[in-house]
PDB file of C-alpha atoms in Angstrom:
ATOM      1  CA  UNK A   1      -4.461  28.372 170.957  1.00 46.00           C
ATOM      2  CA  UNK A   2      -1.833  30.646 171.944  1.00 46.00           C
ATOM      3  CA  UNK A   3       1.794  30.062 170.279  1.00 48.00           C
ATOM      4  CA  UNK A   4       5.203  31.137 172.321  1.00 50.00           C
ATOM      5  CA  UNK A   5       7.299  32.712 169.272  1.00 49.00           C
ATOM      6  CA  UNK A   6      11.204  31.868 169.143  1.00 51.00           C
ATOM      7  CA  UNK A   7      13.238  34.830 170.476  1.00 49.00           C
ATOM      8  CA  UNK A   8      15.750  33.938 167.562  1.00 51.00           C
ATOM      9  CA  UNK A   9      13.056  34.179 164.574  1.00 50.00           C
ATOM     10  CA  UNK A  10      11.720  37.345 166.156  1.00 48.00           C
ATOM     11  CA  UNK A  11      10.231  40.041 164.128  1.00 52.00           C
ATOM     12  CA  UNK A  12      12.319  43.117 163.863  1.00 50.00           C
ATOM     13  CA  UNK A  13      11.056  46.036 165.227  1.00 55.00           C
ATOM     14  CA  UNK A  14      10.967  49.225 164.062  1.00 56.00           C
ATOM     15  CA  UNK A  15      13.640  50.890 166.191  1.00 63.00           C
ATOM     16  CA  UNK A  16      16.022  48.215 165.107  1.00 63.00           C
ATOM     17  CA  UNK A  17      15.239  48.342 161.447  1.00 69.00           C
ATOM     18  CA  UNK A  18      15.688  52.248 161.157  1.00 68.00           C
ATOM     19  CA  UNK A  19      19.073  51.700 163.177  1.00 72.00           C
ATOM     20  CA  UNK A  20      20.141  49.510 160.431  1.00 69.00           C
ATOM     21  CA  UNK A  21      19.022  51.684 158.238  1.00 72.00           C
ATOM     22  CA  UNK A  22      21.255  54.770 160.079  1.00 72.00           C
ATOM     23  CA  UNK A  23      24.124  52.595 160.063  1.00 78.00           C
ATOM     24  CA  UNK A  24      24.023  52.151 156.481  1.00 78.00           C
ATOM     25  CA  UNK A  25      23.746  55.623 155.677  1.00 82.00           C
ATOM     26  CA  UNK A  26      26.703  56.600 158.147  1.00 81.00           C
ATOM     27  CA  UNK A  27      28.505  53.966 156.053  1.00 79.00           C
ATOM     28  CA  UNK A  28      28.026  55.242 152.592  1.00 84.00           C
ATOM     29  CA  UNK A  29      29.237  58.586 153.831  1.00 85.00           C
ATOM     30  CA  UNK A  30      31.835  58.222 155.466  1.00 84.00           C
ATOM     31  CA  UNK A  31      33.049  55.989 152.297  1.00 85.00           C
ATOM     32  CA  UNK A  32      31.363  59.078 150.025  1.00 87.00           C
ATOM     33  CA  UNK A  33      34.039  61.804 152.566  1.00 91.00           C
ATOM     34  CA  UNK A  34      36.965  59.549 152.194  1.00 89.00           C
ATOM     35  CA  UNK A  35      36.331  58.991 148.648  1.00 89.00           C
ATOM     36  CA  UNK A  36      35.948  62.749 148.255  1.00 90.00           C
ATOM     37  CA  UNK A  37      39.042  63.985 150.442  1.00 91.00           C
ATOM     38  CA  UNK A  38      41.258  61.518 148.280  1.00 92.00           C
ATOM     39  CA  UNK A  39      39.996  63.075 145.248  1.00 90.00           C
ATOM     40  CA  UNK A  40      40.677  66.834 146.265  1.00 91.00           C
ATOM     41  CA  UNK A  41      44.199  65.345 147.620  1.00 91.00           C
ATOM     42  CA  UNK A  42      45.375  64.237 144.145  1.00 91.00           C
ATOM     43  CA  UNK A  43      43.675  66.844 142.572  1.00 87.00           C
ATOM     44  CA  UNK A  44      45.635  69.242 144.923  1.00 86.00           C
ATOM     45  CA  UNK A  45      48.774  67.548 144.549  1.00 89.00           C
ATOM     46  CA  UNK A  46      48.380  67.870 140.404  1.00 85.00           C
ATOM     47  CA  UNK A  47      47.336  71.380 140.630  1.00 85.00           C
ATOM     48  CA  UNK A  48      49.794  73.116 142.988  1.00 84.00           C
ATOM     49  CA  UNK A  49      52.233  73.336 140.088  1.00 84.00           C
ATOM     50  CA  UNK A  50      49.884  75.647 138.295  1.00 84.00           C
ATOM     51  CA  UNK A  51      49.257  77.600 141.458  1.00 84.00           C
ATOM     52  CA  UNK A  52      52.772  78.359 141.844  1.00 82.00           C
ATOM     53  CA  UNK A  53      52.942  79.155 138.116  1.00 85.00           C
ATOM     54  CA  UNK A  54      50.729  81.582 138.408  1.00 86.00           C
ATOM     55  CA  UNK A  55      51.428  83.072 141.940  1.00 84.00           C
ATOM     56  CA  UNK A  56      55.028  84.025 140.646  1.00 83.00           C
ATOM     57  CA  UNK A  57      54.844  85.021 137.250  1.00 84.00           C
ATOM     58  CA  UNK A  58      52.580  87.742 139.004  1.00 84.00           C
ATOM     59  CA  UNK A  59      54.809  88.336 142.072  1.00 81.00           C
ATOM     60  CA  UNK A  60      57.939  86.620 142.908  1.00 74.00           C
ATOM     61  CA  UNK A  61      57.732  85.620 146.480  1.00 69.00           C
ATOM     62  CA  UNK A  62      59.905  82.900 148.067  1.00 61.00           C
ATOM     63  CA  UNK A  63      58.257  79.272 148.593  1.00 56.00           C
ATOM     64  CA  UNK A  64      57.979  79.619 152.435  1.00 58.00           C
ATOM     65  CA  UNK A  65      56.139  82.771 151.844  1.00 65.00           C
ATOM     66  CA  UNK A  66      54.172  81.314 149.197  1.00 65.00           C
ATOM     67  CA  UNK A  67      53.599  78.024 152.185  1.00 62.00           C
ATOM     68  CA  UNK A  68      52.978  80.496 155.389  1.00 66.00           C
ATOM     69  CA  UNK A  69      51.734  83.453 154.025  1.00 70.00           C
ATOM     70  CA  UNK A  70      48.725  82.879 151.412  1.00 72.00           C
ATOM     71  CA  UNK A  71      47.432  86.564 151.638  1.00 69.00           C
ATOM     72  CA  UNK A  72      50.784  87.904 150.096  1.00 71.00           C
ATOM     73  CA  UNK A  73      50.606  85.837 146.499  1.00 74.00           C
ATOM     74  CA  UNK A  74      49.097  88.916 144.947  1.00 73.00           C
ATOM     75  CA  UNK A  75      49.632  91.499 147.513  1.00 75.00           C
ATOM     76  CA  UNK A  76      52.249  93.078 144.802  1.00 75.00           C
ATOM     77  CA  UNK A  77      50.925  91.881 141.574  1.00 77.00           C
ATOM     78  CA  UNK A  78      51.683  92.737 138.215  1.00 81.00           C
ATOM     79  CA  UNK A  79      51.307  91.693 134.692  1.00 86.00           C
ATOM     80  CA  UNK A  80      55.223  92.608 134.026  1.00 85.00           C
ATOM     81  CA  UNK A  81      56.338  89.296 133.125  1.00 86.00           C
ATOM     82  CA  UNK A  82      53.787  89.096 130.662  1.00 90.00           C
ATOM     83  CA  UNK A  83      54.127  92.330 129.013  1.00 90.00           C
ATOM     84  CA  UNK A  84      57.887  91.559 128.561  1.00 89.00           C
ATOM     85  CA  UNK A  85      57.258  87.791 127.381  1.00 91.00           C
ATOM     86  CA  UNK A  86      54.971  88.948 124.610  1.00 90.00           C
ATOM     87  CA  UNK A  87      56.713  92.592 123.397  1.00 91.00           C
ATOM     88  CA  UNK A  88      60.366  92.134 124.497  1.00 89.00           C
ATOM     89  CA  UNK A  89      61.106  88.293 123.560  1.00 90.00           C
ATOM     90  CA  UNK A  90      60.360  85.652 120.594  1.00 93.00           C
ATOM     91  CA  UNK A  91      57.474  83.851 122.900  1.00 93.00           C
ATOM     92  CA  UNK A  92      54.901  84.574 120.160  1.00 93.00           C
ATOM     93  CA  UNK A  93      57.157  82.728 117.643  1.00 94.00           C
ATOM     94  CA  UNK A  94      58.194  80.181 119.522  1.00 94.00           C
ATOM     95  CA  UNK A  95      54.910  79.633 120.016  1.00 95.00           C
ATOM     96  CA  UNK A  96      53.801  79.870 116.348  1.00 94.00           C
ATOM     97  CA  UNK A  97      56.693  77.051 115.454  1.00 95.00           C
ATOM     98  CA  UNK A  98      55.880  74.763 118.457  1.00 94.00           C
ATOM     99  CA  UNK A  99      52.372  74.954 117.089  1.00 94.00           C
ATOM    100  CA  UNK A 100      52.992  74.093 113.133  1.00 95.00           C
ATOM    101  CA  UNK A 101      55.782  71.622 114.076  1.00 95.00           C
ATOM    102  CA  UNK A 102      53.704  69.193 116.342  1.00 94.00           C
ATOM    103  CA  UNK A 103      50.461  69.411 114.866  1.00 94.00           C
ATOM    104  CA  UNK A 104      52.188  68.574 111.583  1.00 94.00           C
ATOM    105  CA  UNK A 105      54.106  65.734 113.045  1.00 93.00           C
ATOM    106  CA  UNK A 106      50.836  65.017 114.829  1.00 93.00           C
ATOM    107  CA  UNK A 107      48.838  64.607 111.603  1.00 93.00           C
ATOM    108  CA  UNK A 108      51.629  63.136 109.661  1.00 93.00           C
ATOM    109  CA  UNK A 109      52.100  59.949 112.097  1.00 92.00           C
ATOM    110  CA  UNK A 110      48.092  59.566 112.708  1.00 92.00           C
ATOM    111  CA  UNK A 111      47.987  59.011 108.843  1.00 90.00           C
ATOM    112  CA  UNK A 112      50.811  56.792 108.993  1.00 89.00           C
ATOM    113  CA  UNK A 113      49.916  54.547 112.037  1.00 89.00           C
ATOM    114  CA  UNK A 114      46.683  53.879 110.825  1.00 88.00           C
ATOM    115  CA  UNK A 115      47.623  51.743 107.963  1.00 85.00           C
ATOM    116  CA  UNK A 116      50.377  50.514 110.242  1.00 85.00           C
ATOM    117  CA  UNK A 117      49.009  50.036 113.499  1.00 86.00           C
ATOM    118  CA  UNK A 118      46.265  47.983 111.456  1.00 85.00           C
ATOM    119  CA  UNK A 119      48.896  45.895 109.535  1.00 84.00           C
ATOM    120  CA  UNK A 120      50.787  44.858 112.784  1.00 85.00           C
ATOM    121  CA  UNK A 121      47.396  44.214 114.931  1.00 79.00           C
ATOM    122  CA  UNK A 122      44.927  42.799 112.394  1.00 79.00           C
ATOM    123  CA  UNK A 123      47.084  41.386 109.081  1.00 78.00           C
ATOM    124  CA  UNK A 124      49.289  37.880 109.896  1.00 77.00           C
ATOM    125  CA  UNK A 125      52.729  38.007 107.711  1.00 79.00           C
ATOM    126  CA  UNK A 126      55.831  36.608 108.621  1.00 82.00           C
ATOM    127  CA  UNK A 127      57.995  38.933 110.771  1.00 79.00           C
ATOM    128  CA  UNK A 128      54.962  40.895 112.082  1.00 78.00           C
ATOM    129  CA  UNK A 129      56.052  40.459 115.435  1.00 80.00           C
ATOM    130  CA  UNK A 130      59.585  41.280 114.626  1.00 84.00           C
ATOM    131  CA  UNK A 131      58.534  44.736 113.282  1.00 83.00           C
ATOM    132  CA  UNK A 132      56.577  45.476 116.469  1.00 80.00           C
ATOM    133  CA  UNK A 133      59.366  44.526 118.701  1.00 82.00           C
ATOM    134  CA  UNK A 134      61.836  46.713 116.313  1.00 84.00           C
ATOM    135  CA  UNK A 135      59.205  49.556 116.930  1.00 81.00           C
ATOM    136  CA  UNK A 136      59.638  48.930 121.280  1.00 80.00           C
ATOM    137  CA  UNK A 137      63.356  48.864 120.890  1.00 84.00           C
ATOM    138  CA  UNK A 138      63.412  52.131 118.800  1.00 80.00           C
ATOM    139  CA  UNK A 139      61.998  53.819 122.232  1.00 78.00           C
ATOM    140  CA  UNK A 140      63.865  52.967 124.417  1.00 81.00           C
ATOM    141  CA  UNK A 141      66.905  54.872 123.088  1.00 82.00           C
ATOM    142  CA  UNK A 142      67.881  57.886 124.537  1.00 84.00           C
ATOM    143  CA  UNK A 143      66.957  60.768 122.180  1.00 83.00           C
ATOM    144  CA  UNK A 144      70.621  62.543 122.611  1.00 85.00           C
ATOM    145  CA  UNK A 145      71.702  59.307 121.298  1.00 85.00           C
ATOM    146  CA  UNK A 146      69.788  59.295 118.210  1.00 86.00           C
ATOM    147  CA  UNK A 147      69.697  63.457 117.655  1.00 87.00           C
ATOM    148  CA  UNK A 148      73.729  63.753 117.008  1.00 88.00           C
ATOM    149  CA  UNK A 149      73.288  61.428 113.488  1.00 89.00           C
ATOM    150  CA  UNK A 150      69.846  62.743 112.472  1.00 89.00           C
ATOM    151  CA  UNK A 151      72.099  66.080 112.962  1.00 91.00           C
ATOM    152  CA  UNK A 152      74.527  65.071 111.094  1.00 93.00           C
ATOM    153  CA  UNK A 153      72.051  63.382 107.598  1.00 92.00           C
ATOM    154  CA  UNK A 154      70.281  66.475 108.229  1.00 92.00           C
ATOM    155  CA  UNK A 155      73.062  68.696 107.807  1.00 91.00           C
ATOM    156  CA  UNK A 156      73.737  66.973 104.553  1.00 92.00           C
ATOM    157  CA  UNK A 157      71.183  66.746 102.687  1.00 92.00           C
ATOM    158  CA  UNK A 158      70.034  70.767 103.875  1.00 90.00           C
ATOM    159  CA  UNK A 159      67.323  69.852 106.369  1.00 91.00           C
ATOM    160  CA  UNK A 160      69.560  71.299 109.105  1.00 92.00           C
ATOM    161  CA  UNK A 161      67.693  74.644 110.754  1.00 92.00           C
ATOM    162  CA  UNK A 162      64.511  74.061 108.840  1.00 92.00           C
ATOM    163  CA  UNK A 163      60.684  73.598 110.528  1.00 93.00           C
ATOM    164  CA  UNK A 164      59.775  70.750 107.701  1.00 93.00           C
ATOM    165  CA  UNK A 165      63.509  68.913 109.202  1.00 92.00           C
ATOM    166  CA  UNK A 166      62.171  69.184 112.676  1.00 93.00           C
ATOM    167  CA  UNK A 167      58.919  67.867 111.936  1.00 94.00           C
ATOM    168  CA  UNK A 168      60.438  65.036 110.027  1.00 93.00           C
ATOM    169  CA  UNK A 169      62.260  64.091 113.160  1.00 92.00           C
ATOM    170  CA  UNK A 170      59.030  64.425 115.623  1.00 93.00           C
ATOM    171  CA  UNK A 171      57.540  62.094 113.227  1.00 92.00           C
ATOM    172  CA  UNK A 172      60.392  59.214 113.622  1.00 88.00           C
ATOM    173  CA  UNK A 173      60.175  59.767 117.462  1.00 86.00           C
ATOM    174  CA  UNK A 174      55.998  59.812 117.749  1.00 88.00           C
ATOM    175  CA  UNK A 175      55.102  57.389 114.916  1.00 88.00           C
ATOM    176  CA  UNK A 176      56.298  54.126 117.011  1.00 87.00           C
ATOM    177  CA  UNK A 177      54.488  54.825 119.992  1.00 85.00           C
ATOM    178  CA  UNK A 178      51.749  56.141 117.909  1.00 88.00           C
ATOM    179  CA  UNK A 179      51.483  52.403 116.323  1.00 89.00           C
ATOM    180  CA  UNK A 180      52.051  50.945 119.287  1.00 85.00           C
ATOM    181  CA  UNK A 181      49.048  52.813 120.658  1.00 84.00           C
ATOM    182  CA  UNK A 182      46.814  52.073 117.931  1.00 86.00           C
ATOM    183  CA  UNK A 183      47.720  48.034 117.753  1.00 84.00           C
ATOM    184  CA  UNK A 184      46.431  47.608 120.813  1.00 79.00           C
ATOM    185  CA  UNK A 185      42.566  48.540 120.013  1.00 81.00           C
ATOM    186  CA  UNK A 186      42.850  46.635 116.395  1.00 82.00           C
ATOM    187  CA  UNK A 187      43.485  43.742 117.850  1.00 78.00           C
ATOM    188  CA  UNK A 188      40.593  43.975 120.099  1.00 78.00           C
ATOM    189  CA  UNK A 189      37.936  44.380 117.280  1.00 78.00           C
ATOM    190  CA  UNK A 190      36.266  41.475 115.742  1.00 78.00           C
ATOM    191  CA  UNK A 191      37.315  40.475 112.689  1.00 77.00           C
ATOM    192  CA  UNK A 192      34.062  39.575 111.356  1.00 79.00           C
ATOM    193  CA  UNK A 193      33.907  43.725 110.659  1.00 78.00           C
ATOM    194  CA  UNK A 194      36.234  43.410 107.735  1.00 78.00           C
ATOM    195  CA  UNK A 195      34.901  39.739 106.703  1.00 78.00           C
ATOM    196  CA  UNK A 196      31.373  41.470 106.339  1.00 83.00           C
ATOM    197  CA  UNK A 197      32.084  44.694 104.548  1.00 82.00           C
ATOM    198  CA  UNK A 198      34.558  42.690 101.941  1.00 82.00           C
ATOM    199  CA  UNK A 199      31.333  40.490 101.166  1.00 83.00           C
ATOM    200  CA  UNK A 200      28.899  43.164 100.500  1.00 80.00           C
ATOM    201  CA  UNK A 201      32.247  44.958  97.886  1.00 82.00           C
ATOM    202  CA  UNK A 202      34.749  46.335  99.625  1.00 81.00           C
ATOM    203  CA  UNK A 203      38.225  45.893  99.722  1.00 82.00           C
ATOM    204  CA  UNK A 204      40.801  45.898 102.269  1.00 80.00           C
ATOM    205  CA  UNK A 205      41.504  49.258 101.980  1.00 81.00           C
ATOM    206  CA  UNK A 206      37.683  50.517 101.844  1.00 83.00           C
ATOM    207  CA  UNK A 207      36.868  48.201 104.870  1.00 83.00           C
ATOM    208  CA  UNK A 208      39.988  50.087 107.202  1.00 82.00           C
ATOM    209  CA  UNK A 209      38.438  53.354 106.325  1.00 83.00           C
ATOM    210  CA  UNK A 210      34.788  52.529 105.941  1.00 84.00           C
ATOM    211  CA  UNK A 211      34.546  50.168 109.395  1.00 83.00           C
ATOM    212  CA  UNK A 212      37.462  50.446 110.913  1.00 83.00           C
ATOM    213  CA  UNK A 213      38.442  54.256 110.951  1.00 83.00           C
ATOM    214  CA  UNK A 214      34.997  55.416 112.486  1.00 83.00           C
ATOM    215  CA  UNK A 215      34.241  52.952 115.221  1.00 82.00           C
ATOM    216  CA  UNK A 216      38.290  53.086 116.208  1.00 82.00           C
ATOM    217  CA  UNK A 217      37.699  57.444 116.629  1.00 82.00           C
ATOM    218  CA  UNK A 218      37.977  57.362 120.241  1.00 82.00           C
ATOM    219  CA  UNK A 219      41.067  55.340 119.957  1.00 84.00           C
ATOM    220  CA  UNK A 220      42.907  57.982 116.996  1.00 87.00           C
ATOM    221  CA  UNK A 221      41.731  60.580 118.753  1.00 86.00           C
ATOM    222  CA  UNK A 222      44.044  59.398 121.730  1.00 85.00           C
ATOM    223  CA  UNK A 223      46.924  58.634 120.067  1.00 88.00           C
ATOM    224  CA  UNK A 224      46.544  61.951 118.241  1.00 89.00           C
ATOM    225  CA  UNK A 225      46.356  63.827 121.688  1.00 88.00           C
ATOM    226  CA  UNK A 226      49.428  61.958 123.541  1.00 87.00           C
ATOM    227  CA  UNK A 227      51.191  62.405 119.910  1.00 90.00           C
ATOM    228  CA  UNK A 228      51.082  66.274 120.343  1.00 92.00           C
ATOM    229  CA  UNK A 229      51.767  66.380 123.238  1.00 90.00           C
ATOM    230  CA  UNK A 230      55.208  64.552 122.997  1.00 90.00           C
ATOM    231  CA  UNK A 231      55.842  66.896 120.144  1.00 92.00           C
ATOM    232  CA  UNK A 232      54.714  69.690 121.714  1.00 93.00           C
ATOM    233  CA  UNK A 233      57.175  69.337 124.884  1.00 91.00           C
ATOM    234  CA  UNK A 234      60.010  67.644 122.633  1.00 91.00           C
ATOM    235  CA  UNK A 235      63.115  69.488 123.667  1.00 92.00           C
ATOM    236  CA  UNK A 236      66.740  67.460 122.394  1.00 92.00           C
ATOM    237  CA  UNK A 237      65.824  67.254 118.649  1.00 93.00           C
ATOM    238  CA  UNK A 238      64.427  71.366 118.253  1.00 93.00           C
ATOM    239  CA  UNK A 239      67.755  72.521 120.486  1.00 92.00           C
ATOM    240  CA  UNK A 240      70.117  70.178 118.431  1.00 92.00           C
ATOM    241  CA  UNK A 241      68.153  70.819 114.791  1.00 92.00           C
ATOM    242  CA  UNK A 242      67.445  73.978 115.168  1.00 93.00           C
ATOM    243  CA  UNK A 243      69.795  77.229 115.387  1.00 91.00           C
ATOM    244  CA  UNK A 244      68.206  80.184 113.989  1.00 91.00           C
ATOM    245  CA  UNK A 245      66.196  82.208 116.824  1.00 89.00           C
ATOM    246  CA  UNK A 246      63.476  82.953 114.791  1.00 91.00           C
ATOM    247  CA  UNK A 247      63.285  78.947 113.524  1.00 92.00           C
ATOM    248  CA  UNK A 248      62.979  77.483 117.379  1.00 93.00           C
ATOM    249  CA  UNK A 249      60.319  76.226 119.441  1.00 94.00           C
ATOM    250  CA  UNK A 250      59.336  76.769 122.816  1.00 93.00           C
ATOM    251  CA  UNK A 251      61.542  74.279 124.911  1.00 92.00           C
ATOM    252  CA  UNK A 252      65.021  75.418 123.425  1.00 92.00           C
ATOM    253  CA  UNK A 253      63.649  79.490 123.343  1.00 91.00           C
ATOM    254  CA  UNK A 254      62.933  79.503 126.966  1.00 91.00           C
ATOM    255  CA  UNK A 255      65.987  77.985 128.236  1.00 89.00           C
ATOM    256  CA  UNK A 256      67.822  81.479 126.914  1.00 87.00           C
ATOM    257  CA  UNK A 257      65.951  82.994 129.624  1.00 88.00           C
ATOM    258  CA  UNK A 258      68.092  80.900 132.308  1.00 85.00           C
ATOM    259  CA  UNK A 259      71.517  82.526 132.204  1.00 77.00           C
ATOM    260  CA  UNK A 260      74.419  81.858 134.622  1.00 70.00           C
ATOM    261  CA  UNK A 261      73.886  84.192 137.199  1.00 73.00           C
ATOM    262  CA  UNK A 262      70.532  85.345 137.150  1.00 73.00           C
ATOM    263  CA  UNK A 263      67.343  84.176 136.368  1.00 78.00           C
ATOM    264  CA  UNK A 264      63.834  85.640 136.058  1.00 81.00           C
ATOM    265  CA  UNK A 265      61.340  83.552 137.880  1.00 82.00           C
ATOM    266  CA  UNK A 266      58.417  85.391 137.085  1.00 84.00           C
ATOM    267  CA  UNK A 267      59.086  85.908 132.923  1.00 88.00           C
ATOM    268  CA  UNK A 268      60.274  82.016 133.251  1.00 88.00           C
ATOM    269  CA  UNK A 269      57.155  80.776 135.188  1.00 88.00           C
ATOM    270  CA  UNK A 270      54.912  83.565 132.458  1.00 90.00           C
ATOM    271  CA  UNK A 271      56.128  81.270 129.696  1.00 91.00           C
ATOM    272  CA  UNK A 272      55.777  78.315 131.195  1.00 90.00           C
ATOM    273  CA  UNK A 273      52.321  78.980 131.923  1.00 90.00           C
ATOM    274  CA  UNK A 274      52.131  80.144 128.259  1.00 90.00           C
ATOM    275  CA  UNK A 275      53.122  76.462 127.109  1.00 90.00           C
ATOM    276  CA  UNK A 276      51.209  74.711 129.439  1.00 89.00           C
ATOM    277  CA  UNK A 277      48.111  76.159 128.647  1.00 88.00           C
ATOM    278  CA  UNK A 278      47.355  74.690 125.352  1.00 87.00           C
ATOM    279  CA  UNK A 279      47.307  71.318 126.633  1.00 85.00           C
ATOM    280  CA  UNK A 280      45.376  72.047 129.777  1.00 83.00           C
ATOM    281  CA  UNK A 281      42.896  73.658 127.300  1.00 85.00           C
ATOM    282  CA  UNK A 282      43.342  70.000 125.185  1.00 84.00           C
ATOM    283  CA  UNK A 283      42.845  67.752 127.880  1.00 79.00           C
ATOM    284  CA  UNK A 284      39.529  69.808 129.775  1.00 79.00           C
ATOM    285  CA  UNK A 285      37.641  69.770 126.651  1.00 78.00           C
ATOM    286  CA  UNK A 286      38.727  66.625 124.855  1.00 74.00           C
ATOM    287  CA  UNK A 287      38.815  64.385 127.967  1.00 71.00           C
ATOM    288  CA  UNK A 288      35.921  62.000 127.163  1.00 70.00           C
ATOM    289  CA  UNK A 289      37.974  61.345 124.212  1.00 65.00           C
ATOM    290  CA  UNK A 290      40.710  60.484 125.951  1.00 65.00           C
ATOM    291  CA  UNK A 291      38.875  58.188 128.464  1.00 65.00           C
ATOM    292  CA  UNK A 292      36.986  56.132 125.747  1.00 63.00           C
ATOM    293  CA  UNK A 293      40.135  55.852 123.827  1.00 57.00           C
ATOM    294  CA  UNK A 294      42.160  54.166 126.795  1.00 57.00           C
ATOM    295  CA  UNK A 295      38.495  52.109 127.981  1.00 56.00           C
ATOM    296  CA  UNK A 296      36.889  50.614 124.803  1.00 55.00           C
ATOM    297  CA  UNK A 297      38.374  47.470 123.140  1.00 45.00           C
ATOM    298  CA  UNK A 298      35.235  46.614 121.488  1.00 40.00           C
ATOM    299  CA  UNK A 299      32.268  47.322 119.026  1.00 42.00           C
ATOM    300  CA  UNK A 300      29.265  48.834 121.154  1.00 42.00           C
TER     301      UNK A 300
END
């Protein structure tokens, strides 16, 4: 016997089910376009610095030529600004100073903010949380404020105009943010890592650099990287610290080039691109390093 079906519990049909199935797809795609043109945007938008680095350290050409008139940015190229940065100017030691002072002051306030980072974020002591509040405060004073009496201690006990001076200041002004950095992943780990390693004989001590130190390598790594970097672009301390030309780093060298009535765009822009190169270099082939450092909080 013969049953009438119920037009609302039909079967699909075929036509309808690929049409869902096209309207799916047009979906995803149009999210996968948007997704994509939003990338390029920002990715645009972070770039065009660079661009316009490079466009007029070759050729100096005004911005609404560099805007309207793409086909001139090397139309009258030439490696001038270069040749003069590297033969006629201090670039290469500038560069050679900017180079020993923040890795130093890098490596000095990793080694530091290990132990101290771990004390704050895994050890309970009275007055731990006044010590990290006292290491907040400490940044958010202006570093004019603070580079007139480091000047002035400096000057007396004959650290003035000296590379190991300036490092010792890069290390006051990265090591809090350095801890602060670093607290934030110790107190994420379980402490059942030290508890365990203590039991089968280790101290304190052993367990931070046995346990702790590896699996927290993404993390160091990090803080190491944003470390440099604020060395590396540090400009108040090296022009108030440092007065010997051959002594400076890159930040104070480079602003000779910017006198009072003329300026060189295209030697300024050659050096800037100069300085900015080792930590594009940094970032591109460290980046995983950098994103597992801000991501984990935990053991895998």
């Amino acid at each position: 016997m013969a049953t009438e079906t119920d037009p609302q519990h039909a079967p699909e049909t075929g036509s309808e089910s690929e049409s869902g199935l096209l309207t799916e797809r047009y979906v995803e795609l149009g999210k996968a376009i948007g997704f994509h043109a939003l990338l390029w945007s920002l990715v645009t938008i972070v770039l065009f610095p660079v661009l316009w680095m490079i466009v007029v350290s070759v050729n100096q050409i005004a911005f609404d030529t560099f805007v309207s008139d793409p086909a001139a940015w090397f139309s009258d190229a030439s490696m001038s600004a270069y040749d003069q940065m590297v033969n006629e100017t201090r670039f290469l030691t500038w560069f050679t100073n900017s180079a020993i002072v923040s890795v130093s002051a890098t490596v000095v306030s990793i080694v530091v903010c290990l132990l101290g980072a771990y004390s704050i974020g895994r050890l309970h002591f009275r007055g731990r949380q006044t010590v990290a509040t006292f290491l907040l405060i400490t940044q958010m004073f202006p570093a004019i404020l603070i580079a007139i009496p480091l000047f002035l201690v400096f000057r007396d006990i004959g650290l003035f105009n000296t590379l190991t001076g300036l490092v010792i200041a890069y290390v006051a002004f990265t090591l809090p943010f350095a801890i602060w950095m670093l607290r934030g992943f110790y107190e994420n780990l379980p402490t059942s890592l030290e508890e365990a390693a203590m039991i089968d004989g280790c101290t304190r001590v052993g367990a931070v650099f046995r346990v702790i130190v590896p699996l927290s390598a993404p993390a160091i790594a990090t803080t190491a990287i944003f470390t440099w970097v604020l060395a590396w672009n540090e400009f108040v301390f090296a022009l108030v610290l440092i007065n010997d030309p051959d002594k400076k780093t890159l930040p104070p060298g480079m602003s000779e080039w910017i006198g009072q009535y003329s300026l060189n765009w295209d030697l300024l822009m050659a050096g800037a691109l100069g300085a900015t190169l080792p930590m594009l270099v940094i970032f591109f082939f460290l980046q995983s390093y950098i994103v597992k450092g801000l991501s984990e909080g935990a053991v895998k």
